[in-house]
Coordinates of C-alpha atoms and ligand atoms in Angstrom, one line a residue:
X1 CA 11.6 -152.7 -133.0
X2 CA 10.3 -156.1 -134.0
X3 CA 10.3 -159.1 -131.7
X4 CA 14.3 -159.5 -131.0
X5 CA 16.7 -162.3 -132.4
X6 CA 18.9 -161.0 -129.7
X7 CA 19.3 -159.1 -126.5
X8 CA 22.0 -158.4 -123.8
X9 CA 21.7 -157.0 -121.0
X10 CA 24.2 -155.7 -118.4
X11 CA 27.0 -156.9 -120.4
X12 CA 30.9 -156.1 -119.2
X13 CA 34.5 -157.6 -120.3
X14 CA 37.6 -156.0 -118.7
X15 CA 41.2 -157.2 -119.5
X16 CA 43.8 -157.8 -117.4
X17 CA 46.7 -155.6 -117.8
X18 CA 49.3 -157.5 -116.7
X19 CA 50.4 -160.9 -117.3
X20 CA 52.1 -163.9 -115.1
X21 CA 52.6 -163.2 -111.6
X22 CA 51.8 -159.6 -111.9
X23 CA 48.1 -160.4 -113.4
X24 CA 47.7 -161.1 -109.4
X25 CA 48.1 -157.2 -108.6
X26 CA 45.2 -156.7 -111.8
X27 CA 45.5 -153.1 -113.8
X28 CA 42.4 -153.7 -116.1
X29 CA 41.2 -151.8 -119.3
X30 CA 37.6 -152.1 -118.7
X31 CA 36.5 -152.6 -122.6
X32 CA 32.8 -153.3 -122.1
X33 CA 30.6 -151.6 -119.8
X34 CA 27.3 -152.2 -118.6
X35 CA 26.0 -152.8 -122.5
X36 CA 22.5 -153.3 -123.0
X37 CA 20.7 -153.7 -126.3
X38 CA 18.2 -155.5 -128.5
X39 CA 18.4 -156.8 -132.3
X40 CA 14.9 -157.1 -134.1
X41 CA 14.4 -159.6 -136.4
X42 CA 15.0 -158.1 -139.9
X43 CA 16.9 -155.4 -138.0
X44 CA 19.9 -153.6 -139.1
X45 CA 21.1 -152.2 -135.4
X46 CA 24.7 -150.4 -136.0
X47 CA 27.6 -150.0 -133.1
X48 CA 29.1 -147.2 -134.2
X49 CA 32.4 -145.4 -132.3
X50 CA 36.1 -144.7 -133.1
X51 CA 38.8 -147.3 -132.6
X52 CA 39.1 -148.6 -129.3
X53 CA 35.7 -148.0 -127.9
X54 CA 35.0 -151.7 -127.2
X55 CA 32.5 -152.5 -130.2
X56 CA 34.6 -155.6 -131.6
X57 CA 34.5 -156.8 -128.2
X58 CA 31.0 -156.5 -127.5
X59 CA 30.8 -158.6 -130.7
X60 CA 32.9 -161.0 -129.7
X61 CA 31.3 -161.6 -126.5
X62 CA 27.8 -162.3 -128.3
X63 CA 29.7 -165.0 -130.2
X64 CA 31.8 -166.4 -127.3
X65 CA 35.0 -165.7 -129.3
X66 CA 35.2 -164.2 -125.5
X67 CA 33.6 -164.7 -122.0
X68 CA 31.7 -162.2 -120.7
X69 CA 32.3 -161.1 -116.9
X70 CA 28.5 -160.0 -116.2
X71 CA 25.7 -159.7 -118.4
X72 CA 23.2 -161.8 -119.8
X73 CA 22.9 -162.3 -123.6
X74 CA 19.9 -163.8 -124.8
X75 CA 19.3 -165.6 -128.2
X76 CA 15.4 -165.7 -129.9
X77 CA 16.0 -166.8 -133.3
X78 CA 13.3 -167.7 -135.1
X79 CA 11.8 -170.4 -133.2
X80 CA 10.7 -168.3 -130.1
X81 CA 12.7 -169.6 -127.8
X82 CA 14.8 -168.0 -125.9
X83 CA 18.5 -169.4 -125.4
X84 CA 20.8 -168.1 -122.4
X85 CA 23.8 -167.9 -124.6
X86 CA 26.4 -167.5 -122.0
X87 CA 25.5 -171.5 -120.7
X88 CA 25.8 -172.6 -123.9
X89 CA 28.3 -175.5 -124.1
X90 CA 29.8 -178.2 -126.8
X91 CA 27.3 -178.9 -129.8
X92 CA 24.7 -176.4 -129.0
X93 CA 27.6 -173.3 -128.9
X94 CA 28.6 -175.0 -131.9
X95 CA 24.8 -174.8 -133.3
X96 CA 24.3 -171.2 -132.0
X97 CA 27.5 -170.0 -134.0
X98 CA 25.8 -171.3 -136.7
X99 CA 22.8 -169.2 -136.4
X100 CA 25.1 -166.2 -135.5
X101 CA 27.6 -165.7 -137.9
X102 CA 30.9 -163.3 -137.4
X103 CA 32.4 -161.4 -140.3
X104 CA 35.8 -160.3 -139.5
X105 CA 37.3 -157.1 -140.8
X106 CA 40.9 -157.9 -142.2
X107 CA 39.7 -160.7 -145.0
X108 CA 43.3 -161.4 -145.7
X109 CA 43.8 -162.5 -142.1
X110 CA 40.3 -164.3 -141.8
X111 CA 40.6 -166.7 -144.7
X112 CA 42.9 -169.4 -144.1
X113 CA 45.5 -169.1 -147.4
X114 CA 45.8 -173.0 -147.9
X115 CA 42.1 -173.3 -148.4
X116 CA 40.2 -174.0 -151.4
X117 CA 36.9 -171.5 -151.5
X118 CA 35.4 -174.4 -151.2
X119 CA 36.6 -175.7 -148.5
X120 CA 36.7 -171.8 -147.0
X121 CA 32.9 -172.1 -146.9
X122 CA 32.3 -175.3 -145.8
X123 CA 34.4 -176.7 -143.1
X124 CA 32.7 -175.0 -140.2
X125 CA 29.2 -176.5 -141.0
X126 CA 30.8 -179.9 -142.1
X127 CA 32.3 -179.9 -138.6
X128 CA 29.4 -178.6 -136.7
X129 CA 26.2 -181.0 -138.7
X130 CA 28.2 -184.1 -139.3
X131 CA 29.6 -185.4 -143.0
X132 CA 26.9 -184.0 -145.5
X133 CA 26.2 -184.7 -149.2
X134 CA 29.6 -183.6 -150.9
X135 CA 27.8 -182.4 -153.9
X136 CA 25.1 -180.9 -152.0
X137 CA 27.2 -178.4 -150.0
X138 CA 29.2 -178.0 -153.5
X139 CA 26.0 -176.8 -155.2
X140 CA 25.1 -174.5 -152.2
X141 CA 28.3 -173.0 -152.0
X142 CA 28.4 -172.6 -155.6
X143 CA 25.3 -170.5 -155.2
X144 CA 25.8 -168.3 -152.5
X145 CA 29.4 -167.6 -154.3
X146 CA 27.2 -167.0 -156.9
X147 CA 24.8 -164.1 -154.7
X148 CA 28.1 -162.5 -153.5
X149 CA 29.5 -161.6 -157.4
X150 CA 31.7 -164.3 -157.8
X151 CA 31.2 -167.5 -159.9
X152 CA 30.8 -171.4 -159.3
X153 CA 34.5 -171.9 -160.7
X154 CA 35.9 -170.1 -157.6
X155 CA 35.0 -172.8 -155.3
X156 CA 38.3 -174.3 -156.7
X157 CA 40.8 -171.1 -156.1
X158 CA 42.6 -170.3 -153.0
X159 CA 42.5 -166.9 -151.3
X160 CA 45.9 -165.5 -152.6
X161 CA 44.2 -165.6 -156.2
X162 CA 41.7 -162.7 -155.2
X163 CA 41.8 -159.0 -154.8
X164 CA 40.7 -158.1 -150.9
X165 CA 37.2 -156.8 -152.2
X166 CA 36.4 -160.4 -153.4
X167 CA 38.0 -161.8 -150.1
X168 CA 35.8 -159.8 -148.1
X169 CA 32.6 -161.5 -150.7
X170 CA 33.8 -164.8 -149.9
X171 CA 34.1 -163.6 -146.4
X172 CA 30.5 -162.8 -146.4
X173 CA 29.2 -165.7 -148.2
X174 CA 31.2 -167.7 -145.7
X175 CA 28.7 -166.3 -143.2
X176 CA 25.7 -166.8 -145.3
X177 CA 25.8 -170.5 -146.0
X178 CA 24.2 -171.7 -142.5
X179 CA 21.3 -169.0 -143.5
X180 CA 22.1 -167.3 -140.2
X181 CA 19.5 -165.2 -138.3
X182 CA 22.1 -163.0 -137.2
X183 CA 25.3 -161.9 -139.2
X184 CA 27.9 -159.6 -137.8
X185 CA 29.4 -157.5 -139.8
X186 CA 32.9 -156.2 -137.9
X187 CA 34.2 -153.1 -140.0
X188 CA 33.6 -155.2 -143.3
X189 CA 34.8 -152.2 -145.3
X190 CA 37.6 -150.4 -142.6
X191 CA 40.5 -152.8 -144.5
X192 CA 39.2 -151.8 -148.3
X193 CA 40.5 -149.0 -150.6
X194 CA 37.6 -146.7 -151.0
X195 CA 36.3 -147.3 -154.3
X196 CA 35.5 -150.6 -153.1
X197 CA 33.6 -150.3 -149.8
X198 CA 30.7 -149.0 -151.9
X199 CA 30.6 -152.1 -153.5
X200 CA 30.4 -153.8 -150.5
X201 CA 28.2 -151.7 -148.7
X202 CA 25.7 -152.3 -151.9
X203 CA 25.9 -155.9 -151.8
X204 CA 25.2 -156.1 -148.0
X205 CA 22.4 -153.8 -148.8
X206 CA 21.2 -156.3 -151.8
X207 CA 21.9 -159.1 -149.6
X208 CA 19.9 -157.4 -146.6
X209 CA 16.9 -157.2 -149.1
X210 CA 16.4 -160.1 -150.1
X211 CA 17.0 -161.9 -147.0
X212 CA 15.2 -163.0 -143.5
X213 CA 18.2 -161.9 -141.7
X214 CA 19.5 -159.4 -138.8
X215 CA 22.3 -157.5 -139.2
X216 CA 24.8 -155.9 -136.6
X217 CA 26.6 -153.5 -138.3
X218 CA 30.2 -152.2 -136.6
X219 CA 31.5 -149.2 -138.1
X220 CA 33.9 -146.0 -137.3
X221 CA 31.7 -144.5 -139.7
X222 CA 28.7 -142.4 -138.2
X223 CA 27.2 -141.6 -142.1
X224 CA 27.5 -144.4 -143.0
X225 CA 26.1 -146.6 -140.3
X226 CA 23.5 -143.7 -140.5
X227 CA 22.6 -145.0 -144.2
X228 CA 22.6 -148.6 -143.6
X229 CA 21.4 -149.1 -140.4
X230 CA 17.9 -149.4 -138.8
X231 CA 18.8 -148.4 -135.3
X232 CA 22.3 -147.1 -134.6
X233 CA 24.2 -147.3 -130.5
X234 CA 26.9 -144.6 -130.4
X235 CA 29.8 -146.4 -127.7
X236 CA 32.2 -144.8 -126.0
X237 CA 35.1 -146.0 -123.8
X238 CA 32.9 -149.3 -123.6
X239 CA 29.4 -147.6 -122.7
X240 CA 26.3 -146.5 -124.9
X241 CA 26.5 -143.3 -124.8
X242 CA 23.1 -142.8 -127.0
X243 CA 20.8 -144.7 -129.3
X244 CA 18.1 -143.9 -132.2
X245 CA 16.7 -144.8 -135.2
X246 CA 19.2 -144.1 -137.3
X247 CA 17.1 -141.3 -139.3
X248 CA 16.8 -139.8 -136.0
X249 CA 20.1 -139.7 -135.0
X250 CA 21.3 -138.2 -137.9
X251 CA 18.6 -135.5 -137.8
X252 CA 19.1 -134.7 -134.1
X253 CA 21.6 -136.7 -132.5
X254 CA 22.3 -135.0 -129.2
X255 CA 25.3 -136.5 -127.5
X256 CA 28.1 -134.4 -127.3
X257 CA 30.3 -137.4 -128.7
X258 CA 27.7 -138.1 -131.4
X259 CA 28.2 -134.7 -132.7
X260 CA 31.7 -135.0 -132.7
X261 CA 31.4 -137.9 -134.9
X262 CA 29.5 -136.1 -137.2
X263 CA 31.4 -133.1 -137.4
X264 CA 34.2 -135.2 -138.5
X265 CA 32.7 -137.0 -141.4
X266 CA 30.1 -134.8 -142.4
X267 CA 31.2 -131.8 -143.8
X268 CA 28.5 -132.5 -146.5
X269 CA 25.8 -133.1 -144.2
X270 CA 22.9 -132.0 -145.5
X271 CA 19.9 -134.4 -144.7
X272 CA 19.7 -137.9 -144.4
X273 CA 21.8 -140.0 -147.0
X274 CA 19.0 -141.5 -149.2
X275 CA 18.8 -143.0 -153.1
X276 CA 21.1 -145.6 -154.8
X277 CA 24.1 -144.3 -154.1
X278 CA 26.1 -145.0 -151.1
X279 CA 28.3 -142.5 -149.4
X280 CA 31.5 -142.7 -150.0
X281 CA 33.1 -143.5 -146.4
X282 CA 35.7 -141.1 -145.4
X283 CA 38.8 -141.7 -143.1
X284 CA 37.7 -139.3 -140.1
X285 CA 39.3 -136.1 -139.5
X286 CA 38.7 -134.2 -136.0
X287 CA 38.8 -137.9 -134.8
X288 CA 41.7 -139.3 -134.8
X289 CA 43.6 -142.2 -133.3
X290 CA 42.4 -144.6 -130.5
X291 CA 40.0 -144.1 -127.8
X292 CA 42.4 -144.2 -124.4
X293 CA 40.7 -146.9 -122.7
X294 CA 39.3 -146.8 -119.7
X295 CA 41.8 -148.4 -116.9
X296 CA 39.6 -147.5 -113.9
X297 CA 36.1 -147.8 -113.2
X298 CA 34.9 -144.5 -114.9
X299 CA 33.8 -142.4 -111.7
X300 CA 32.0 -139.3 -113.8
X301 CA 31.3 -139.2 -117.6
X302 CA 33.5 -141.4 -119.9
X303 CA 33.6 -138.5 -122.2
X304 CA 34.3 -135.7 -120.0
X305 CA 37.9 -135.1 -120.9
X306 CA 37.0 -134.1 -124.4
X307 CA 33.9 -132.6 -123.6
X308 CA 33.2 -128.7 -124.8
X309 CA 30.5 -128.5 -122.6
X310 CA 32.0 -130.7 -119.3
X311 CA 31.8 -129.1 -115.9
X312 CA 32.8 -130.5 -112.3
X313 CA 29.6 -132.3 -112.4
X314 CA 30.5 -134.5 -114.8
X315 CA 33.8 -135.2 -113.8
X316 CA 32.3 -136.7 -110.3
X317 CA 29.0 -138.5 -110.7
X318 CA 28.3 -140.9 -113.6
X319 CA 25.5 -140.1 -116.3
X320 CA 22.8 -142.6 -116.6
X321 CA 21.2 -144.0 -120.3
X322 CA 17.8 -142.3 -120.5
X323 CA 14.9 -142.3 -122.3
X324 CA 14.8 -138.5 -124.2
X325 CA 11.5 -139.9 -126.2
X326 CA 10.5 -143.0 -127.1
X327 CA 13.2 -145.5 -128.5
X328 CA 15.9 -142.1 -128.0
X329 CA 18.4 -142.7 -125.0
X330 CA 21.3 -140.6 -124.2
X331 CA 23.9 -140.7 -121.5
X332 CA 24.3 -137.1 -120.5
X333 CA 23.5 -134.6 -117.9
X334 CA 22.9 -131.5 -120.3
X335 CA 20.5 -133.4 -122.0
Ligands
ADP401 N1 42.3 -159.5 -126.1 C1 42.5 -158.3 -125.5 N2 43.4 -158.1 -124.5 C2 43.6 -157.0 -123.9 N3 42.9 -155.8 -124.3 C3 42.1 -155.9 -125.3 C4 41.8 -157.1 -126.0 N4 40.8 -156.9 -126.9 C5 40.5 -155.6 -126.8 N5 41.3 -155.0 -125.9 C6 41.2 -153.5 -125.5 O1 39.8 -153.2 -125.2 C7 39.5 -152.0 -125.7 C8 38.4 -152.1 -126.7 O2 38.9 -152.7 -127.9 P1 37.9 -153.2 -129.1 O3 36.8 -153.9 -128.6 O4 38.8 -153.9 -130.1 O5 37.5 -151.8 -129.7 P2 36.9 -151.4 -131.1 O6 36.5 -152.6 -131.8 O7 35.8 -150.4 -130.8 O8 38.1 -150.7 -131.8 C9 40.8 -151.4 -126.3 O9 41.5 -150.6 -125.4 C10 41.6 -152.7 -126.6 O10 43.0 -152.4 -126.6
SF4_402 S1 27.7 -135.6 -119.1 FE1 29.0 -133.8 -119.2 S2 31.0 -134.6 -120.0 FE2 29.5 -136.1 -120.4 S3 28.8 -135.7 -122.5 FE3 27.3 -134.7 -121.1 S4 28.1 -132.6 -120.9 FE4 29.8 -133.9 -121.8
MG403 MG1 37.1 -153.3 -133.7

């Protein structure tokens, strides 16, 4: 990895159960556990895991949509130095969210229907840098429109007049216009019909290329986080259970949960995913549903209960993340 844009360290978010008076007696689901990664600048790093394992938290805590309960996360950016993001307060939080832009899965919920495009794009740094040059900010939004696969003339259309792929384009050019150093990309593809998530996944990828910018990819979708990511973190039940370069992982991901993954989107696997075209993202199929939370402090492994290979061991004592090789960690005992 490059020198990081962003690290955390130690992170954890649990949420209280109960509500009112009863909040008192606290029955948590402990979403994020003990998370610790790295982003490298130009870096692609993918949270990958089914529904419920705590990656659109995790996300939401580097953007203080939520506070974490421990943990340090740590901004670099480009100017070297380094930002404890969880101090942040007022017009700096404002300026960080800037330079770490969220992309939220459902575009039809994320765009605000009374909008103009234009005004879609621009309120958020209007608010944040002060009242700029009208026809400046028109002309940049016109262009980033413009890098998404939309046109200039859409700046004056509302969000009801497009079809969700070209909500989740304005979605993303929405992110672009501060010329982040980090954009998060939250299941950009999950809420799409299938014949259009390639077309996303190919502009992100054009967009990636062209751009200084790091990406965190969140996906359900092992092959394809596999195909656009640099580095990929495999969560479970709010812990990493391993990470890799993502060529690695898909050649010998070792996790027990990792494998699962695969076997249930990779019927086809048959090296890593490589050329123009992008895999078409399937709905998975030994996976299903959502990850049952965990509403204790997990005392053995997070993953024993659906574990082939589980024994007493691992429903007692808790696996640590280790180093199998260089830049390879796993959480497992049989590894
Ligand atoms: N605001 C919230 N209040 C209570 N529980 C939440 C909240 N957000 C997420 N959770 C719970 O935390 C767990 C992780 O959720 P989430 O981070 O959304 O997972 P993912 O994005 O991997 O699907 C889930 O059990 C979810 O129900
Ligand atoms: S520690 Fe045990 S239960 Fe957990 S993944 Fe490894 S073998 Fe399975
Ligand atoms: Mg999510």
């Amino acid at each position: 990895m490059t020198h990081p844009v962003i690290s955390v360290s130690g992170l954890r978010k649990r949420f209280n159960l109960e509500a009112g008076f009863f909040a008192h007696f606290g029955r948590f689901v402990y979403a994020v556990n003990d998370v610790s990664f790295s982003i490298g600048k130009n870096e692609t790093y993918g949270l990958v895991g089914e529904s419920g394992c705590g990656k659109t938290t995790t996300a939401r805590l580097l953007v203080r949509m939520y506070e974490a309960d421990e943990g340090a996360i740590t901004f670099i950016g480009d100017d070297e130095n380094a930002v404890n993001v969880r101090a942040l307060k007022g017009k700096q939080l404002r300026l960080y969210r800037q330079r770490v832009k969220y992309v939220f899965q459902d575009p039809a919920r994320s765009l605000n229907p009374r909008m103009r495009i234009f005004d879609v794009l621009t309120s958020g740094p209007r608010w944040t840098v002060g009242t700029r040059d009208k026809n400046a900010l028109w002309e940049e939004a016109a262009a980033i429109l413009e890098e998404v696969g939309l046109s200039a003339a859409d700046l004056e259309r509302r969000p009801a007049e497009f079809s969700g792929g070209q909500r989740q384009r304005i979605s993303i050019a929405r992110g672009l216009l501060m010329r982040p150093d980090l954009l998060i990309c939250d299941e950009v593809v999950s809420a799409l019909d299938v014949s259009i998530q390639g077309q996303i996944l190919n502009l992100l990828l054009d967009i990636r290329s062209k751009r200084d910018l790091s990406f965190l990819f969140i996906a359900h979708d092992l092959k394809v986080a596999c195909y656009f990511c640099d580095r990929i973190g495999v969560m479970y039940r709010g812990e990493l259970m391993e990470e890799a370069p993502a060529a690695e992982l898909y050649r010998s991901g070792i996790h027990p949960y990792t494998e699962l993954l695969f076997s249930s989107v990779a019927a086809g696997k048959d090296g890593p995913v490589q050329g123009p075209t992008v895999p078409s993202p399937e709905k998975p199929k030994a996976v299903t549903g959502e990850v049952i939370p965990l509403t204790k402090e997990a005392q053995g492994c997070a993953f024993a209960s659906r574990c082939s290979r589980a024994d007493a061991m691992c429903f007692n004592e808790h696996p640590e993340l280790k180093e199998i090789s260089p830049s390879h960690l796993c959480r497992c005992f049989k590894v």
